[in-house]
């Protein structure tokens, strides 16, 4: 069942802002999908290969996950479309009956693929896995996402490195717009939303030009891409600040691939509604935990006989049941439970942060929350460890 492309302009309201913050551009909202209403601002745990690393769907739901992200590029390479199609779509295949957003594969093609030739209608590249020659463009990316059956599909875009020449950034913006137009012409799965992506690096002119062109195409929501590509934090914030004014207020905004907890708080204040980031599960695998005061190395020696939880007051399963000393031991002897519990805590921490953000937005206290959170948050593990030694 495909919806004719004409219906792109005749869809029901997908997003509503229920409250705006008096001290910033932050908004409390609701995103309506076929598989449920999502309260925003929202964090989407990343299920790159059809699984949020080390976590199962029951845990994800228990910790408040509303929507997860799946990667078109990875799922297309393995297990491949035929298997997912036979399973009845991605939701069925991975047993996640709740909303899923899929990226278009563009980011992975430009960052992971081995050899590539950019053509008018897509990119020819070799799989990072076995070197197989693959072509992915707007048509293919939309077709794959249609088969996956995600609730929100992303357009296929070109994401150049942050330090590319201005000429290359302009070319990438041109292709991104042309490809967005092509994506829009493709059929989509029933009730599937499609978000446009704004590129343009740190150039205000390119961002404005790209945003206006993408918004003119009328998508269900808009993403800011080309952030989290190795640029300094100030540049990332600037890219969001210069793009946001050109995005319609009544559509959801998504900052792709961001960020640390303090960055999320700051990005919400800049009018962003959706986030995804691999950090919670990635740093867990290095033995690092996120807390409201910053990151802390659970593997570090100072946790040897620390029989407190990772974070006092945290309601996650790991903090309710295990001590830092035990988790440190598990990590040191490479027991899977150790990294699983850190993944549980870190993902829970991100989701709890978003719940707090929404509660403060509802109560009209976001400005105060933002100030306190950011001033208490120490991103450096070393500083936190030092502070901890001083406290004891
Ligand atoms: Zn915890």
Short mmCIF file of C-alpha atoms and ligand atoms in Angstrom, two decimals:
data_model
loop_
_atom_site.label_atom_id
_atom_site.label_comp_id
_atom_site.label_asym_id
_atom_site.label_seq_id
_atom_site.Cartn_x
_atom_site.Cartn_y
_atom_site.Cartn_z
CA UNK A 1 0.00 0.00 0.00
CA UNK A 2 1.70 3.17 -1.18
CA UNK A 3 0.40 6.66 -0.74
CA UNK A 4 0.48 8.75 -3.92
CA UNK A 5 3.00 11.56 -3.70
CA UNK A 6 0.26 14.20 -3.93
CA UNK A 7 -0.77 13.36 -0.39
CA UNK A 8 2.49 14.84 0.93
CA UNK A 9 0.73 18.18 1.05
CA UNK A 10 -2.51 16.91 2.59
CA UNK A 11 -1.44 15.17 5.71
CA UNK A 12 -2.80 15.55 9.19
CA UNK A 13 -0.82 17.57 11.69
CA UNK A 14 2.23 15.57 12.71
CA UNK A 15 3.59 17.78 15.43
CA UNK A 16 2.30 20.27 17.93
CA UNK A 17 4.07 22.62 20.29
CA UNK A 18 2.20 22.65 23.58
CA UNK A 19 4.40 25.15 25.40
CA UNK A 20 7.37 27.38 24.69
CA UNK A 21 10.03 28.45 27.17
CA UNK A 22 10.13 32.10 28.20
CA UNK A 23 13.92 32.18 28.57
CA UNK A 24 14.98 30.41 25.38
CA UNK A 25 13.72 28.81 22.18
CA UNK A 26 12.97 25.52 23.96
CA UNK A 27 9.61 23.91 23.24
CA UNK A 28 7.53 21.17 24.76
CA UNK A 29 5.73 19.24 22.06
CA UNK A 30 4.13 16.07 20.78
CA UNK A 31 5.03 14.17 17.65
CA UNK A 32 2.24 12.01 16.26
CA UNK A 33 3.23 8.76 14.56
CA UNK A 34 1.23 5.73 13.46
CA UNK A 35 2.76 3.77 16.34
CA UNK A 36 2.14 6.28 19.07
CA UNK A 37 2.54 9.82 20.30
CA UNK A 38 6.06 10.91 21.23
CA UNK A 39 6.60 13.56 23.89
CA UNK A 40 9.34 15.99 22.89
CA UNK A 41 12.11 16.94 23.41
CA UNK A 42 13.01 13.28 22.97
CA UNK A 43 16.17 11.20 22.89
CA UNK A 44 16.29 8.26 20.48
CA UNK A 45 18.60 5.40 21.50
CA UNK A 46 20.56 4.22 18.47
CA UNK A 47 19.93 0.70 17.18
CA UNK A 48 22.54 0.72 14.44
CA UNK A 49 22.27 -2.94 13.47
CA UNK A 50 18.65 -3.39 14.55
CA UNK A 51 19.58 -3.53 18.23
CA UNK A 52 20.47 -0.86 20.78
CA UNK A 53 23.82 -2.29 21.79
CA UNK A 54 23.56 -4.60 24.82
CA UNK A 55 19.94 -3.64 25.61
CA UNK A 56 16.73 -5.52 24.92
CA UNK A 57 13.36 -3.99 24.00
CA UNK A 58 11.82 -4.64 27.41
CA UNK A 59 14.63 -2.75 29.16
CA UNK A 60 14.37 0.08 26.66
CA UNK A 61 10.65 0.47 27.28
CA UNK A 62 11.06 0.22 31.05
CA UNK A 63 13.56 3.06 31.01
CA UNK A 64 11.17 5.24 29.00
CA UNK A 65 12.33 4.85 25.39
CA UNK A 66 9.68 6.25 23.05
CA UNK A 67 11.44 5.80 19.72
CA UNK A 68 14.65 4.20 18.49
CA UNK A 69 16.81 4.81 15.46
CA UNK A 70 17.78 2.23 12.84
CA UNK A 71 20.53 2.57 10.24
CA UNK A 72 19.58 2.06 6.61
CA UNK A 73 23.16 1.53 5.45
CA UNK A 74 23.97 -1.18 8.00
CA UNK A 75 20.64 -3.00 7.74
CA UNK A 76 20.84 -2.92 3.94
CA UNK A 77 24.27 -4.56 4.03
CA UNK A 78 23.31 -7.03 6.75
CA UNK A 79 20.94 -8.83 7.01
CA UNK A 80 19.70 -7.31 3.74
CA UNK A 81 16.27 -6.21 2.61
CA UNK A 82 14.88 -9.61 1.63
CA UNK A 83 15.19 -11.01 5.14
CA UNK A 84 13.60 -7.93 6.72
CA UNK A 85 10.87 -7.91 4.09
CA UNK A 86 10.14 -11.61 4.77
CA UNK A 87 10.00 -10.88 8.49
CA UNK A 88 7.28 -8.31 7.82
CA UNK A 89 9.38 -5.18 8.24
CA UNK A 90 11.90 -3.90 10.74
CA UNK A 91 9.48 -3.56 13.68
CA UNK A 92 8.53 -7.22 13.38
CA UNK A 93 12.07 -8.40 12.71
CA UNK A 94 13.50 -6.79 15.86
CA UNK A 95 10.31 -7.09 17.95
CA UNK A 96 9.98 -3.36 18.60
CA UNK A 97 6.34 -2.43 17.99
CA UNK A 98 6.98 1.23 18.87
CA UNK A 99 8.15 4.11 16.65
CA UNK A 100 11.38 3.80 14.67
CA UNK A 101 13.24 6.51 12.78
CA UNK A 102 15.60 5.35 10.06
CA UNK A 103 18.42 7.43 8.69
CA UNK A 104 18.92 7.36 4.93
CA UNK A 105 22.40 5.89 4.86
CA UNK A 106 23.92 9.10 3.52
CA UNK A 107 26.04 9.73 6.59
CA UNK A 108 27.50 6.20 6.59
CA UNK A 109 28.17 6.24 2.85
CA UNK A 110 30.22 9.41 3.27
CA UNK A 111 31.98 8.33 6.44
CA UNK A 112 32.35 4.53 6.26
CA UNK A 113 32.29 3.36 2.68
CA UNK A 114 35.63 2.59 1.08
CA UNK A 115 35.54 3.87 -2.47
CA UNK A 116 32.93 6.19 -3.78
CA UNK A 117 31.95 7.94 -6.93
CA UNK A 118 29.34 10.61 -6.46
CA UNK A 119 26.93 10.69 -9.37
CA UNK A 120 23.88 12.75 -10.26
CA UNK A 121 21.43 10.35 -8.59
CA UNK A 122 23.47 8.90 -5.77
CA UNK A 123 26.76 7.39 -4.70
CA UNK A 124 28.59 4.30 -5.87
CA UNK A 125 30.64 2.80 -3.08
CA UNK A 126 32.17 -0.38 -1.78
CA UNK A 127 30.72 -1.93 1.34
CA UNK A 128 32.97 -1.45 4.38
CA UNK A 129 32.26 -5.11 5.14
CA UNK A 130 33.16 -7.14 2.07
CA UNK A 131 33.94 -4.59 -0.62
CA UNK A 132 30.78 -5.33 -2.61
CA UNK A 133 29.89 -2.56 -5.06
CA UNK A 134 26.70 -0.81 -3.99
CA UNK A 135 24.75 2.15 -5.33
CA UNK A 136 22.71 4.26 -2.95
CA UNK A 137 20.82 7.40 -3.88
CA UNK A 138 17.54 9.10 -3.03
CA UNK A 139 15.47 6.50 -4.88
CA UNK A 140 17.23 3.53 -3.27
CA UNK A 141 17.31 5.08 0.22
CA UNK A 142 13.56 5.74 0.14
CA UNK A 143 12.87 2.27 -1.23
CA UNK A 144 14.90 0.65 1.55
CA UNK A 145 13.21 2.74 4.23
CA UNK A 146 9.83 1.87 2.72
CA UNK A 147 10.60 -1.83 3.07
CA UNK A 148 11.97 -1.31 6.58
CA UNK A 149 8.65 0.40 7.30
CA UNK A 150 10.06 3.01 9.67
CA UNK A 151 7.69 5.58 11.14
CA UNK A 152 10.03 8.41 10.20
CA UNK A 153 12.31 8.17 7.15
CA UNK A 154 15.12 10.60 6.39
CA UNK A 155 15.97 11.98 2.98
CA UNK A 156 19.25 10.96 1.36
CA UNK A 157 21.76 13.80 1.72
CA UNK A 158 25.43 14.52 1.26
CA UNK A 159 27.27 15.06 4.50
CA UNK A 160 30.73 16.47 3.72
CA UNK A 161 33.55 16.68 6.29
CA UNK A 162 33.42 19.83 8.44
CA UNK A 163 36.79 21.00 7.13
CA UNK A 164 35.97 20.66 3.42
CA UNK A 165 36.60 23.56 1.01
CA UNK A 166 33.76 26.13 0.69
CA UNK A 167 33.33 25.09 -2.93
CA UNK A 168 32.77 21.45 -1.88
CA UNK A 169 30.34 22.51 0.85
CA UNK A 170 28.32 24.44 -1.75
CA UNK A 171 28.33 21.45 -4.12
CA UNK A 172 27.13 19.20 -1.29
CA UNK A 173 24.29 21.60 -0.52
CA UNK A 174 23.27 21.61 -4.18
CA UNK A 175 23.18 17.81 -4.25
CA UNK A 176 21.40 17.63 -0.91
CA UNK A 177 18.60 19.83 -2.27
CA UNK A 178 18.35 17.94 -5.58
CA UNK A 179 18.31 14.61 -3.75
CA UNK A 180 15.68 15.83 -1.26
CA UNK A 181 13.47 16.72 -4.22
CA UNK A 182 14.03 13.24 -5.67
CA UNK A 183 13.24 11.59 -2.31
CA UNK A 184 9.99 13.49 -2.25
CA UNK A 185 8.96 11.94 -5.54
CA UNK A 186 9.35 8.38 -4.23
CA UNK A 187 6.47 6.42 -2.73
CA UNK A 188 6.63 5.85 0.99
CA UNK A 189 5.23 3.28 3.38
CA UNK A 190 1.76 3.90 4.72
CA UNK A 191 1.75 6.58 7.43
CA UNK A 192 5.51 7.02 7.09
CA UNK A 193 6.73 10.54 7.76
CA UNK A 194 9.70 11.91 5.87
CA UNK A 195 12.06 14.51 7.29
CA UNK A 196 14.20 16.82 5.17
CA UNK A 197 17.84 17.51 6.10
CA UNK A 198 19.59 20.88 6.07
CA UNK A 199 23.32 20.86 5.30
CA UNK A 200 25.70 23.78 4.79
CA UNK A 201 28.47 23.33 7.37
CA UNK A 202 29.23 26.47 9.35
CA UNK A 203 28.44 28.89 6.52
CA UNK A 204 25.43 31.08 7.38
CA UNK A 205 24.75 31.72 3.69
CA UNK A 206 24.78 28.02 2.75
CA UNK A 207 22.67 27.06 5.78
CA UNK A 208 20.07 29.70 4.96
CA UNK A 209 20.01 28.78 1.29
CA UNK A 210 19.72 25.05 2.05
CA UNK A 211 17.11 25.52 4.79
CA UNK A 212 14.87 27.66 2.59
CA UNK A 213 15.09 25.21 -0.31
CA UNK A 214 14.41 22.16 1.87
CA UNK A 215 11.53 23.84 3.74
CA UNK A 216 10.01 24.90 0.39
CA UNK A 217 9.77 21.21 -0.50
CA UNK A 218 7.51 20.70 2.54
CA UNK A 219 8.58 17.75 4.62
CA UNK A 220 6.95 16.40 7.78
CA UNK A 221 9.89 17.57 9.89
CA UNK A 222 13.39 18.93 9.47
CA UNK A 223 16.80 17.78 10.55
CA UNK A 224 20.00 19.72 10.93
CA UNK A 225 22.72 17.56 9.44
CA UNK A 226 26.45 18.06 9.12
CA UNK A 227 26.81 18.45 12.85
CA UNK A 228 28.72 15.98 15.02
CA UNK A 229 31.19 15.44 12.18
CA UNK A 230 34.29 16.30 14.19
CA UNK A 231 33.78 20.06 14.42
CA UNK A 232 34.39 21.95 17.69
CA UNK A 233 31.36 22.40 19.95
CA UNK A 234 31.16 26.15 19.26
CA UNK A 235 30.84 25.49 15.53
CA UNK A 236 28.19 22.84 16.10
CA UNK A 237 26.12 25.24 18.23
CA UNK A 238 26.58 27.94 15.60
CA UNK A 239 25.38 25.63 12.81
CA UNK A 240 22.19 24.98 14.79
CA UNK A 241 21.71 28.65 15.68
CA UNK A 242 22.02 29.83 12.10
CA UNK A 243 19.70 27.12 10.74
CA UNK A 244 16.91 27.12 13.31
CA UNK A 245 15.33 30.50 12.38
CA UNK A 246 14.58 29.15 8.90
CA UNK A 247 12.72 26.07 10.13
CA UNK A 248 8.94 26.32 10.56
CA UNK A 249 7.85 26.41 14.22
CA UNK A 250 5.01 23.92 13.68
CA UNK A 251 7.30 21.10 12.47
CA UNK A 252 9.62 18.90 14.52
CA UNK A 253 13.34 19.70 14.43
CA UNK A 254 15.99 17.03 14.78
CA UNK A 255 19.72 17.59 15.43
CA UNK A 256 21.41 14.51 13.99
CA UNK A 257 23.99 12.55 16.00
CA UNK A 258 24.12 14.82 19.07
CA UNK A 259 25.39 15.06 21.78
CA UNK A 260 26.65 15.04 25.39
CA UNK A 261 24.08 15.63 28.17
CA UNK A 262 25.09 19.30 28.56
CA UNK A 263 24.92 19.77 24.79
CA UNK A 264 21.40 18.33 24.70
CA UNK A 265 20.29 20.82 27.36
CA UNK A 266 21.81 23.66 25.30
CA UNK A 267 20.35 22.38 22.02
CA UNK A 268 16.87 22.11 23.52
CA UNK A 269 17.29 25.80 24.44
CA UNK A 270 18.04 26.44 20.76
CA UNK A 271 14.71 24.97 19.67
CA UNK A 272 15.60 21.33 18.92
CA UNK A 273 13.05 18.56 19.59
CA UNK A 274 14.71 15.26 18.58
CA UNK A 275 18.12 13.80 19.32
CA UNK A 276 20.02 10.61 18.68
CA UNK A 277 23.51 9.73 19.82
CA UNK A 278 25.67 6.64 20.18
CA UNK A 279 27.53 8.10 23.18
CA UNK A 280 25.55 6.42 26.00
CA UNK A 281 26.28 2.91 24.75
CA UNK A 282 29.65 3.70 23.19
CA UNK A 283 31.24 5.15 26.33
CA UNK A 284 29.69 2.32 28.36
CA UNK A 285 31.89 -0.06 26.42
CA UNK A 286 34.90 1.96 27.59
CA UNK A 287 33.80 1.64 31.20
CA UNK A 288 32.58 5.24 31.43
CA UNK A 289 29.29 6.36 32.97
CA UNK A 290 27.31 9.55 32.42
CA UNK A 291 25.98 11.27 35.52
CA UNK A 292 24.23 14.58 36.14
CA UNK A 293 27.63 15.91 37.19
CA UNK A 294 29.56 14.67 34.18
CA UNK A 295 31.30 11.49 33.08
CA UNK A 296 33.01 9.15 35.50
CA UNK A 297 35.29 6.22 34.82
CA UNK A 298 33.85 3.24 36.66
CA UNK A 299 37.01 1.31 35.83
CA UNK A 300 39.15 3.81 37.73
CA UNK A 301 40.98 2.74 40.87
CA UNK A 302 39.04 5.10 43.14
CA UNK A 303 35.97 2.87 42.69
CA UNK A 304 37.76 -0.21 44.02
CA UNK A 305 35.94 -0.19 47.34
CA UNK A 306 33.16 2.27 46.50
CA UNK A 307 29.97 0.45 47.43
CA UNK A 308 27.66 3.22 46.30
CA UNK A 309 25.73 3.02 43.02
CA UNK A 310 27.05 4.70 39.85
CA UNK A 311 24.85 7.68 40.65
CA UNK A 312 22.99 8.35 43.88
CA UNK A 313 19.26 8.74 43.27
CA UNK A 314 19.30 6.98 39.91
CA UNK A 315 16.37 4.58 39.47
CA UNK A 316 18.00 2.44 36.77
CA UNK A 317 18.40 -1.29 37.27
CA UNK A 318 22.19 -1.03 37.53
CA UNK A 319 22.09 1.62 40.26
CA UNK A 320 19.29 -0.12 42.14
CA UNK A 321 21.18 -3.41 42.27
CA UNK A 322 24.93 -3.01 41.89
CA UNK A 323 27.79 -1.02 43.35
CA UNK A 324 30.59 0.82 41.56
CA UNK A 325 33.09 -1.61 43.10
CA UNK A 326 31.29 -4.64 41.65
CA UNK A 327 30.76 -3.03 38.24
CA UNK A 328 34.46 -2.05 38.18
CA UNK A 329 35.35 -5.66 38.90
CA UNK A 330 33.08 -6.90 36.08
CA UNK A 331 34.64 -4.43 33.65
CA UNK A 332 38.16 -5.42 34.68
CA UNK A 333 37.54 -9.11 34.12
CA UNK A 334 35.61 -8.31 30.93
CA UNK A 335 32.33 -9.80 32.07
CA UNK A 336 29.52 -8.87 29.66
CA UNK A 337 27.26 -7.90 32.55
CA UNK A 338 29.53 -4.96 33.36
CA UNK A 339 29.19 -3.25 30.01
CA UNK A 340 25.52 -4.18 29.85
CA UNK A 341 24.87 -2.48 33.21
CA UNK A 342 26.80 0.63 32.13
CA UNK A 343 24.73 0.70 28.95
CA UNK A 344 21.57 0.41 31.07
CA UNK A 345 22.66 3.27 33.32
CA UNK A 346 23.87 5.56 30.52
CA UNK A 347 20.80 5.10 28.35
CA UNK A 348 18.57 5.55 31.39
CA UNK A 349 20.49 8.72 32.27
CA UNK A 350 19.86 10.24 28.84
CA UNK A 351 16.17 9.33 28.94
CA UNK A 352 15.79 10.63 32.49
CA UNK A 353 17.45 13.87 31.42
CA UNK A 354 14.87 14.29 28.67
CA UNK A 355 12.06 13.55 31.14
CA UNK A 356 13.46 16.24 33.45
CA UNK A 357 13.75 18.66 30.54
CA UNK A 358 10.10 18.10 29.61
CA UNK A 359 8.98 18.45 33.23
CA UNK A 360 10.83 21.76 33.59
CA UNK A 361 9.43 23.01 30.30
CA UNK A 362 5.92 22.12 31.51
CA UNK A 363 6.53 23.86 34.84
CA UNK A 364 8.07 26.95 33.24
CA UNK A 365 11.39 26.44 35.05
CA UNK A 366 13.59 25.42 32.14
CA UNK A 367 15.87 28.47 32.33
CA UNK A 368 16.81 27.71 35.92
CA UNK A 369 17.22 23.99 35.21
CA UNK A 370 19.46 24.73 32.23
CA UNK A 371 21.73 27.07 34.24
CA UNK A 372 22.07 24.62 37.10
CA UNK A 373 22.61 21.56 34.93
CA UNK A 374 25.23 23.12 32.70
CA UNK A 375 27.15 24.71 35.58
CA UNK A 376 27.16 21.41 37.54
CA UNK A 377 28.10 19.25 34.57
CA UNK A 378 31.78 18.47 34.25
CA UNK A 379 32.41 16.87 30.88
CA UNK A 380 35.99 15.95 31.75
CA UNK A 381 36.48 12.59 33.38
CA UNK A 382 39.80 13.73 34.83
CA UNK A 383 38.26 16.78 36.52
CA UNK A 384 35.48 14.67 37.96
CA UNK A 385 37.96 12.14 39.34
CA UNK A 386 39.99 14.93 40.91
CA UNK A 387 36.90 16.47 42.44
CA UNK A 388 35.87 13.13 43.79
CA UNK A 389 39.22 12.59 45.47
CA UNK A 390 38.91 16.05 47.05
CA UNK A 391 35.40 15.26 48.30
CA UNK A 392 36.44 12.17 50.16
ZN1 LIG B 1 21.78 4.34 37.14
#
